[in-house]
Coordinates of C-alpha atoms in Angstrom, one line a residue:
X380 CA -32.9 -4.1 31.9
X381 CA -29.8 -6.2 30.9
X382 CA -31.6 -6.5 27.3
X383 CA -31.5 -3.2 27.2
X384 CA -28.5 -2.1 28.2
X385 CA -26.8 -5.5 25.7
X386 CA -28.3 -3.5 23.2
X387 CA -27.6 0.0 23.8
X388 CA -23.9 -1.1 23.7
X389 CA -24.1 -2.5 20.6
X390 CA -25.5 0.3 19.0
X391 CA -22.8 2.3 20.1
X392 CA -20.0 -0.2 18.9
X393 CA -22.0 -0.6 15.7
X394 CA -22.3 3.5 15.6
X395 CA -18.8 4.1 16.2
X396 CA -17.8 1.1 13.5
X397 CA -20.3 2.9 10.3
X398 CA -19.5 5.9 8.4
X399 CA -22.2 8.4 8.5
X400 CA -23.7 7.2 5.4
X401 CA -24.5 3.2 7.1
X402 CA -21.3 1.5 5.3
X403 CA -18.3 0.3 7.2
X404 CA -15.4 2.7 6.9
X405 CA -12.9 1.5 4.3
X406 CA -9.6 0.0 5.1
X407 CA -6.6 1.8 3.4
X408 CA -3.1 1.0 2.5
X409 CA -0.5 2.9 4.4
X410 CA 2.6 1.6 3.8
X411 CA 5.6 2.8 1.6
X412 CA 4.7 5.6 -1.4
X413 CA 6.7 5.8 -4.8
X414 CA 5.4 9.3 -6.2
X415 CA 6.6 9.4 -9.7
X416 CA 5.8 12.9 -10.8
X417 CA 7.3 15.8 -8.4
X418 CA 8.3 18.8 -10.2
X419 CA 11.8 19.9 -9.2
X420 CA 12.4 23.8 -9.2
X421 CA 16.3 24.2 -10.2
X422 CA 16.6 27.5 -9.7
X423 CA 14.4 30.5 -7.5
X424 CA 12.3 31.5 -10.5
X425 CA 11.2 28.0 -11.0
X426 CA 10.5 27.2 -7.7
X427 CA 8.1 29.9 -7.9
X428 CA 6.5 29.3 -11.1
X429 CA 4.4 26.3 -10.9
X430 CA 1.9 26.8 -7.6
X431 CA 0.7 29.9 -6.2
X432 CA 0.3 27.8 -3.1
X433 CA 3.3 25.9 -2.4
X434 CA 7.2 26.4 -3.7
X435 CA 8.9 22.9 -5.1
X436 CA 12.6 23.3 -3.9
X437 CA 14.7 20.7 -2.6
X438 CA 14.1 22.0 0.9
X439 CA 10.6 21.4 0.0
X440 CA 10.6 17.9 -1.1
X441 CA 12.6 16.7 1.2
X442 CA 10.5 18.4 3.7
X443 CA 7.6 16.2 3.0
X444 CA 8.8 13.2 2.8
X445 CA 9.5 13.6 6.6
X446 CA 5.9 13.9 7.1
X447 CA 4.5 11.1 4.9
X448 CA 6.0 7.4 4.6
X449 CA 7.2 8.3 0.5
X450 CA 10.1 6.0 0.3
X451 CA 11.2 7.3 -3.0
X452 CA 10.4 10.4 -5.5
X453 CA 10.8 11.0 -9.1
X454 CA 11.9 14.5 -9.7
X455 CA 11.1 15.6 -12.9
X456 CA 12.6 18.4 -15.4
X457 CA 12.1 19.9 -18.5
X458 CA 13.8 20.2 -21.3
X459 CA 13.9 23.5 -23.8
X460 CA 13.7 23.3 -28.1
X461 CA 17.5 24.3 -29.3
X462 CA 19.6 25.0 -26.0
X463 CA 21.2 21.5 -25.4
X464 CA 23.3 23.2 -23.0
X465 CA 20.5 23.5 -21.1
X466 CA 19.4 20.3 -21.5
X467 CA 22.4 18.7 -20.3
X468 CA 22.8 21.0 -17.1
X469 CA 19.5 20.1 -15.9
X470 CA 19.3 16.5 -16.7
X471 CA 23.0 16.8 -15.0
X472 CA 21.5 18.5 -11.7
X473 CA 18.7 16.2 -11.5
X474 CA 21.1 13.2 -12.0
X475 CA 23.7 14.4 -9.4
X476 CA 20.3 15.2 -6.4
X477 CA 19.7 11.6 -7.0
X478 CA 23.3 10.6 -6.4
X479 CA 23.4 12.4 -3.2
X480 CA 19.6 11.7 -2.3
X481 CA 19.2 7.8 -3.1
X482 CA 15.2 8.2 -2.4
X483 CA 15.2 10.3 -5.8
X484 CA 14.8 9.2 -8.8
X485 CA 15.8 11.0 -11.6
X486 CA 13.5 12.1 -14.3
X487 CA 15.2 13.9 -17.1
X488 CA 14.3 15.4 -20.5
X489 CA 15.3 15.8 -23.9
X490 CA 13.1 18.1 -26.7
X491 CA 12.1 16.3 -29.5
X492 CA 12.7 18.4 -32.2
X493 CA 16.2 18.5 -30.5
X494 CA 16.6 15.5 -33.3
X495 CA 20.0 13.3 -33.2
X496 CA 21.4 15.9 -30.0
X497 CA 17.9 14.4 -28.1
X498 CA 19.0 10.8 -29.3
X499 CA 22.8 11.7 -28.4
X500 CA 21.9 13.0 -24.6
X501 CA 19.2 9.8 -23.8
X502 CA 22.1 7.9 -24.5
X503 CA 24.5 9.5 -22.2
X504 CA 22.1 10.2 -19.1
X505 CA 21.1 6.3 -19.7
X506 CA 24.3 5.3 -19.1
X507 CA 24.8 7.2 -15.7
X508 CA 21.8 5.2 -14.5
X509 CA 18.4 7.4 -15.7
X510 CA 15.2 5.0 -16.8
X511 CA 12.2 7.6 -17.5
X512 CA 12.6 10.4 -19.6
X513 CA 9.8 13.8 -19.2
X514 CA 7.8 14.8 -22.2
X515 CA 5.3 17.3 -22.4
X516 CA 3.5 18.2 -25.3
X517 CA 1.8 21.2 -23.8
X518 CA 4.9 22.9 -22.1
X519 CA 7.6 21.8 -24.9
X520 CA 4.5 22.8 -27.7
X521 CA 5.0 19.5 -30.5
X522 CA 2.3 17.5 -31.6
X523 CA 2.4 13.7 -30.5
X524 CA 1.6 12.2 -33.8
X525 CA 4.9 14.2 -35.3
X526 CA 7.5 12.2 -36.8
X527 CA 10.3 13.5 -34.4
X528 CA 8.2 12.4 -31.2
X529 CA 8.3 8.8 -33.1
X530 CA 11.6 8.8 -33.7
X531 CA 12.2 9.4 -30.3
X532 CA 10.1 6.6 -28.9
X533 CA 12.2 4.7 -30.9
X534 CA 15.5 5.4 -29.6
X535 CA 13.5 4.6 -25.8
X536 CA 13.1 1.5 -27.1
X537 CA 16.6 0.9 -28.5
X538 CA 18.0 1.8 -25.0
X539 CA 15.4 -0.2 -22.7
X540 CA 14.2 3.8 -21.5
X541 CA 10.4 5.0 -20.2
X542 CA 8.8 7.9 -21.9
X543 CA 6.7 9.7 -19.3
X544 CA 4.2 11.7 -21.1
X545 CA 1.8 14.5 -20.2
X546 CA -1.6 13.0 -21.1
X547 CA -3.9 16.2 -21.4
X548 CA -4.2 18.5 -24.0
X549 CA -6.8 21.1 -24.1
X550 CA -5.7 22.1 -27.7
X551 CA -5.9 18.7 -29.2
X552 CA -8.9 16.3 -28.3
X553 CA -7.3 13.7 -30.4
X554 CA -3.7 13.2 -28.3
X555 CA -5.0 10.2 -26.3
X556 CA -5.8 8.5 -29.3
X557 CA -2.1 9.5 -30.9
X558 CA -0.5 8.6 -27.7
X559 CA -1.7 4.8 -27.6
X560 CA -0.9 4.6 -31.2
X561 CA 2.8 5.8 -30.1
X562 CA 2.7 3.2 -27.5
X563 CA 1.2 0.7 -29.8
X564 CA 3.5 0.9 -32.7
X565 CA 6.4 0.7 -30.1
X566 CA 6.5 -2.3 -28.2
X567 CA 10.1 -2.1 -27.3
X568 CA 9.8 1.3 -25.6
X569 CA 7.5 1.6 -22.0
X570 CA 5.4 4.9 -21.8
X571 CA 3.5 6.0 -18.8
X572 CA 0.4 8.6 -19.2
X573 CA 0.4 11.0 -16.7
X574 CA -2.8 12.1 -14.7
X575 CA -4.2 9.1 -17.0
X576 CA -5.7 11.8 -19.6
X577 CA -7.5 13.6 -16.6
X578 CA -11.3 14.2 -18.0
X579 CA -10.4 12.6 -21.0
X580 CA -9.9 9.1 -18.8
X581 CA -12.5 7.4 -20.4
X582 CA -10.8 7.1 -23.7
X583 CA -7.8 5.0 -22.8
X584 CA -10.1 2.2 -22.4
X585 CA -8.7 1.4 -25.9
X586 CA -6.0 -0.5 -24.2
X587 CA -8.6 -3.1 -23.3
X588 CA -9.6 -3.4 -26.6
X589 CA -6.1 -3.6 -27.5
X590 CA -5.0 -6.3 -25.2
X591 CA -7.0 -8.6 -27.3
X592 CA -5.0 -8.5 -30.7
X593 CA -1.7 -10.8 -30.0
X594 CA 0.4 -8.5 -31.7
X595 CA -0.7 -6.3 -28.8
X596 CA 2.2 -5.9 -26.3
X597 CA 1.2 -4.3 -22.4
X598 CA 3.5 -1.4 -22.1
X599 CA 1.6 1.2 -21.0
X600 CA 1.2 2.4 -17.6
X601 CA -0.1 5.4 -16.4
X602 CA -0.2 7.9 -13.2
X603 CA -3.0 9.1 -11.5
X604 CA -1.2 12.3 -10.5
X605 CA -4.0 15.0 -10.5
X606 CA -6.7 13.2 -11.7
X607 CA -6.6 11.4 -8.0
X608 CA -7.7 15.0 -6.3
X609 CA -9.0 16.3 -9.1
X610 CA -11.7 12.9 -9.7
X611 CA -11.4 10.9 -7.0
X612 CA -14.2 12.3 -4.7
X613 CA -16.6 13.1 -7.6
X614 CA -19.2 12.0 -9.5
X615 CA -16.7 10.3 -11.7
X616 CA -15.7 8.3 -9.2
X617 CA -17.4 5.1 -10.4
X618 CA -16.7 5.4 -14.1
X619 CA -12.8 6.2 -12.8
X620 CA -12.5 3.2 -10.7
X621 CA -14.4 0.7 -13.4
X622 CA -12.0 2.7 -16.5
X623 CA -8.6 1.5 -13.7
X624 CA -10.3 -2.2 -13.1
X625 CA -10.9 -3.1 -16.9
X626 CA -7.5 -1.9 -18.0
X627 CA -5.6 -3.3 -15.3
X628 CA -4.9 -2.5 -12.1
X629 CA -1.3 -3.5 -12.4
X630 CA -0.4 -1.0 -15.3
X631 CA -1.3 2.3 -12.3
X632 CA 1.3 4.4 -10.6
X633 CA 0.9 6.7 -7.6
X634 CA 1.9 10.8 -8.4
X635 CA 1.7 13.7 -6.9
X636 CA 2.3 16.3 -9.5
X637 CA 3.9 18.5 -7.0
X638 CA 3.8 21.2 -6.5
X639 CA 0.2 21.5 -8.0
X640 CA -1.2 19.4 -5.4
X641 CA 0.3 18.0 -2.5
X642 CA 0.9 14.4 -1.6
X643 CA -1.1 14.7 1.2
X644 CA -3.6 16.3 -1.5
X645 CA -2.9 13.1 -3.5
X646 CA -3.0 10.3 -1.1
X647 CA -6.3 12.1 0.0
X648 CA -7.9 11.6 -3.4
X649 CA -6.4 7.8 -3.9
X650 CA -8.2 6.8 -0.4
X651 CA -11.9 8.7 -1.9
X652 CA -11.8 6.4 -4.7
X653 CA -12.8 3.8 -3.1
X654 CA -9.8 1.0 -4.5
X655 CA -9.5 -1.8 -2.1
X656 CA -5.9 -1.2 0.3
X657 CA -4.3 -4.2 -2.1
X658 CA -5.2 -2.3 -5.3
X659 CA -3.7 1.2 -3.5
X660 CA -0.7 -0.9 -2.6
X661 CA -0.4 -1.7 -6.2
X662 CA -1.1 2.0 -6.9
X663 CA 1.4 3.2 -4.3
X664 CA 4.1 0.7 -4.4
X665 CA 4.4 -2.3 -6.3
X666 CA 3.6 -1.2 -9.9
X667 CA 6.6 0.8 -9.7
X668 CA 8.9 -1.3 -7.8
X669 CA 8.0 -3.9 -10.8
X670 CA 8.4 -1.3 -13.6
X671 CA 11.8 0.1 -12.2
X672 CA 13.2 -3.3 -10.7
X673 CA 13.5 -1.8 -7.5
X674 CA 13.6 -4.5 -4.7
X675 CA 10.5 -4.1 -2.4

């Protein structure tokens, strides 16, 4: 009868310990959160705009970071073609939440076809502070292999500043491809991919090839904002997680893109991937504490 009852108990233990599938549940990271790429709305249109689920005001940032241990937040704008004005005021708002928030981190934008006025303001807004600058192909309509995005990159370089690209085009199959070679043929400027080309992931595993050739320098990171919930619980999942290994786990960053998808939505899809907690600490934390210099 003891036998018996011995075993009974450790059937239960050993129940309550396995998922429902026979594997021991995983063991996640849940410490601090840097989310790189929150959408900011300025103004009540914007705030609107992006989500039919969710508005992305101040309020509403700072609202979740009550709720989830995200110890800092870049907010992101965008710039318009041929209204520096514009430029300026937003990159100037988003500048000034930071100064009064010090768990934002400004994320501000210039147009490239804006030409020596783009080159003129990422000088100024580097100076009050601002590391990453917001591009996006899609939204801002240029083509990455133009010789104004280039010229650009360049001027990131000269002033020690990170472009922070969309990576997903579903116009142009080829803009992976154009944005390594932007990366590629400038070293002294650091890029980050967002949503890491989303189904198109598979194609940055160029990098690895790339890290082979000396003349090859490692400044490209990207952020697995949307691609996290979008992937991360899929069939995908293996080829995702094998694409993230081979690269580097050190060269991934934890987003949100807000206020598509919540970080809840986010952190959700990170854990279904099935990373180790060190590699999500990496992911969450780390990477981005060593690409901004901010003291962990």
């Amino acid at each position: 009868m003891k036998t018996i009852l011995m075993s009974f108990i450790s059937l239960s233990f050993t129940a309550i310990f396995l998922t429902s599938n026979g594997q021991s549940p995983a063991i996640h990271y849940n410490g601090k959160i840097i989310d790189l790429h929150v959408h900011i709305g300025l103004d009540e249109q914007e705030t609107k705009s992006m989500s039919t689920t969710q508005a992305n005001s101040l309020r509403d940032i700072l609202s979740f970071m009550k709720s989830i241990p995200i110890d800092k937040i870049g907010i992101i704008t965008m710039a318009h073609k041929g209204d520096m004005a514009d430029t300026r005021r937003r990159n100037d708002s988003i500048i000034a939440l930071s100064k009064q928030y010090p768990s934002l981190i400004p994320i501000c934008s210039v147009h490239p076809m804006d030409g020596e006025e783009a080159f003129v303001e990422m000088a100024r807004i580097q100076k009050k502070g601002v590391q990453i600058i917001k591009l996006h192909p899609n939204t801002q309509h240029f083509d990455v292999s133009a010789p104004e995005v280039a010229a650009v990159a360049r001027k990131a370089g000269e002033l020690h500043m990170i472009l922070l690209f969309d990576s997903y085009s579903l116009e142009d199959p080829g803009e992976i491809g154009k944005l390594v070679l932007l990366a590629a043929t400038h070293p002294d400027a650091r890029f980050i991919f967002a949503h890491m080309g989303l189904m198109n992931f598979s194609q940055l595993l160029v990098i690895d090839g790339l890290k082979k050739y000396p003349w090859f320098k490692s400044n490209i990171w990207m952020d697995l904002s949307a691609i996290a919930p979008v992937l991360g619980d899929s069939p995908f999942r293996e080829q995702l997680v094998w694409t993230i290994r081979k690269i580097g786990i050190t060269q991934f960053l934890f987003g949100s893109d807000f206020p598509i998808f919540s970080p809840g939505e986010a952190i959700k899809g990170l854990h279904a991937m099935g990373l180790t907690a060190a590699e999500e600490k990496q992911v969450c934390y780390t990477n981005a504490c060593t690409l901004l210099q901010i003291q962990p």
